[in-house]
Amino acid sequence: MEIVLETKSLTKKFKNITAVDNLDLVVYKGEVFGFLGPNGAGKSTTIRMLTSLIYPDQGEIYLFNKKLTANSKSILRKVGAIVESPDFYLYLTAFKNLEFLSQLYGINPTRKQIMEILDFVGLSNRWNSKVKTFSHGMKQRLGIAQALLHDPDLIILDEPTTGLDPQGMKEIRELVISLSKEKGKTVFISSHLLYEVELIANRMIIINRGKKVVEGYVKELLNEEKATYNFRLSNIERAKNILISLNFELNHDFEVNGNEMLISTKRISASQLNKIFVENGIEVFEFYRKRTLEEYFLEITRGQK
Amino acid sequence: MKKFALVLFAFICFAFAQDKNANRIIEKIKANYDIINDYSVEIKGKVDFPDAVIPELKAKIFFKKPDKFKVESDNFMIIPRQSIKFYPDILNEKDYSSLILGEVEIDNLKHFIIKLISNNPEVEEVVTIWVNSENFTIRKMNLIGSRIGKVEIEFFYKFFDGKYWLPEKMTATFEASKILFPRMRRFDKNQKENSGQVQEGKILIQYYNYQVNRGLEDKIFEKKK
Amino acid sequence: MILKMISFELYKIFKKWRTYIGFLALSIFIPILIYGVSEGGNHYQRILDRNMGDQFLIVGNLVNGWYVAFITIQAMIIHIPFFITLVAGDLFAGEGSAGTYRMLITRPIRRETIVVAKYIAGFIYALVFIVFFGLISTFPAIYFLGTGDLIVPLEKIIVIPSNEIYWRFLLAYFSSFISMCLVVSLAALFSSLVNNAIGPIVGTMAVIVIFLILGELPFELFEKISPYLFTKYMTVWIDSFDYPVDFSRILKSYAVLIGHGILFFAITLLNFRKKDILI
């Protein structure tokens, strides 16, 4: 697979704080790559380095197999980015902002092209409004529009759904998926919301305190985790004995909390467990899958795993 | 006592005689100008003023008796009032004293020196004139007053049209410090303090193309609104 | 690309309200000044007439349009840098406070190009402002008060004949432009260091005012350092009204001003090349 973006031992320090610490990552052509980490993990610092806003103290960044530091001008021509919130010249209209920003790529888009992009992000009816009148969501969409203007191969989006309402988040997610599926773009998307990445990314990396914690395909990472189920039962003591008889270890494979039981297992599915309890005369009031990728992510970033 | 009365009588007689002689000379001076009802003349002027650069002036003067005048010019210049009337203002007053101080030779010609003092106590200027004994023109004029300091004016005459003695050149010397130009502050330089020394200023005026008694109309002297 | 960047910068400058504060201020102040002089009955002429005593006459139209234009420059010596700084102080910091640095620097443009374009746009603004200043302080004044010789009542009293006035005013406005380019350079330098325009505006004006005051203090120490303060050379415009014009002095002032301008530009460039855009 063709590598679009690669970092090697990328490091950035701010005084005594190491914001990014020997970070290695690889992004392949055509994939949506999720860049995850809690707030302050070093995601924005990494993205700022990828977009030449700041310079690494150590390590190298390769984009399209070229060193970024030496070829930033030619590389950035193929990159569209939103770094943090997309801020525009508020006193200019959406159209004028896009016209100017595209000219800085050395292209002179026609009015039709700009309107098409605005239409793609759902802002064609507000093309002549000053950006200061835009909502946060509209600015985010305009941000995506400006990142697409010059038809880049790689699109870097830094937490594009931050501050949006659920509907706005959904719209941006759909936009990102369509960028990948319809336009065949490589998308590098950072987020601190795991479920968001779960919904749109093929591969992901989780970083914490500037360091890589885990990297891989989203599906593989999901398979790797144990399923955790929460059961509310009529007879906890009996259920406990049944599980012990099935070689489950208390406080390792399962925990008891009042009349609830938290069971972690890869061996037995939830429906099988349900069947076992019922067949043994235990009434199952409720059961649901407790462990999600979100919890997994939180555990990793807390260093609990 | 008799002796004193005699001396006093002699002095009064002398002073009276002096006054009478001076008045006679002044009458002759006035006669020179009485025949000029109006005139116009072009002038070129040059001012030499310490700490000032003033370019040569070109102007046209119009004068009509008794005291109407107008100076027409686009240029800026300072000129003495006497450069228009050619004699001191005090001679237009009715109540003044005159005294012959003596005689002196200027350019090999005898000149009377006459002191003119206004009897109006509000006028503090004292004027001394040097009068040509042959044509009774004022060759020199000296004005002293606390406000104006000392101003010395010299005239150089020519006989025009076989009738009129009129100056073709005038020089004025004055105390520059008495003429106060309001000045602006300059930010890049510390302004020099006045040294207190008396510095002289000079004005030179040359007259050309006199047109005398051509009947200048009054409207020439009306000020533009 | 540089031309596009410059036009972009100019477009941004002239789309901002603050850009017009200076123009507005001049449009209000100068007509008031002209009105004051014409209606006030030639105050200066009256002072002069009074000071001349009874024995001297002032000849010529002393308080004319040129005189008003001259005192306007003199009066605006502090204000014009302020109006210039209002815009130049925002050149870089404005991008910082608006967050648009990120938009700008993630484009395939060299950072040097951004700095050069911003500086040139700042110089063009200064030029436009000085041209406007020149036009508004001469044409209406001449229309209402006429022409004539210009009296320059400074340390020396210089009367400039009317035929010499045009080129002297042009030289004065050009000199003002050179001075304002230095103000642009200094304000832009400060602007590149921070992300809020207030700091550079206040900082630049503070430097100018403090240097002017230091250069004026009548103490030996300050008189010694005075030649090394660039503000001393910012009043180079006034040398256009000297007699005779000391062109070597003017060129020396230009050299000092341009030299400082280049220095400020170089510091800005070096700093901005390596600047981490963290906002």
XYZ file of N, CA and C in Angstrom, chain C residues 30 50 63 73 76 79 83 89 96-97 101-102 113-114 138 154 172 176 181 188 194 198 214 216 243 250-251 272:
84
model
N -8.864 68.402 9.746
C -8.303 69.403 8.830
C -9.330 70.469 8.430
N 0.869 92.742 15.418
C 1.021 93.375 16.727
C 2.498 93.484 17.101
N -1.174 84.047 5.956
C -1.897 82.857 6.416
C -2.705 82.322 5.228
N 0.928 69.554 8.954
C 1.959 68.501 9.084
C 2.571 68.583 10.483
N 0.315 67.248 13.088
C -0.033 65.825 13.006
C 1.172 64.914 13.240
N 0.237 62.231 15.557
C -1.001 61.516 15.238
C -0.855 60.583 14.048
N -2.010 56.630 13.569
C -2.956 56.067 12.597
C -2.290 54.965 11.774
N 0.186 47.637 13.227
C 0.255 46.814 14.431
C -0.645 45.591 14.345
N -3.114 36.494 14.266
C -3.018 35.714 15.494
C -4.318 35.729 16.268
N -4.856 36.956 16.453
C -6.072 37.055 17.268
C -7.266 36.433 16.552
N -3.797 32.734 11.088
C -2.427 32.284 10.810
C -2.458 30.865 10.266
N -3.319 30.043 10.914
C -3.375 28.620 10.558
C -3.801 28.452 9.109
N 7.499 35.023 2.104
C 6.568 35.711 1.194
C 5.481 36.418 1.999
N 5.024 35.739 3.036
C 3.975 36.348 3.875
C 4.504 37.634 4.518
N -3.854 70.225 1.670
C -3.467 71.315 0.771
C -4.656 71.853 -0.029
N 9.876 78.434 12.317
C 10.507 77.499 13.254
C 11.686 78.186 13.925
N 8.474 67.013 1.250
C 8.073 66.836 2.657
C 7.169 65.614 2.814
N 7.852 62.232 4.780
C 6.902 61.701 5.770
C 6.622 60.231 5.471
N 7.158 54.602 6.814
C 7.584 53.229 6.496
C 8.338 52.639 7.693
N 5.077 46.456 12.700
C 4.944 45.101 12.161
C 5.846 44.136 12.932
N 3.460 39.041 18.836
C 2.303 38.786 19.713
C 1.066 38.450 18.887
N -3.197 45.272 20.202
C -3.098 46.395 21.147
C -1.641 46.588 21.597
N 13.072 61.731 25.094
C 14.488 61.586 25.457
C 15.363 62.491 24.593
N 14.687 65.193 23.397
C 14.449 66.622 23.641
C 14.936 67.097 24.998
N 16.335 76.494 4.299
C 16.877 77.295 3.210
C 18.376 77.482 3.405
N 19.120 65.400 4.494
C 17.898 64.634 4.199
C 18.273 63.191 3.844
N 19.291 63.059 2.986
C 19.696 61.701 2.573
C 20.211 60.900 3.767
N 9.882 35.263 12.296
C 8.675 34.643 11.748
C 8.969 33.333 11.039
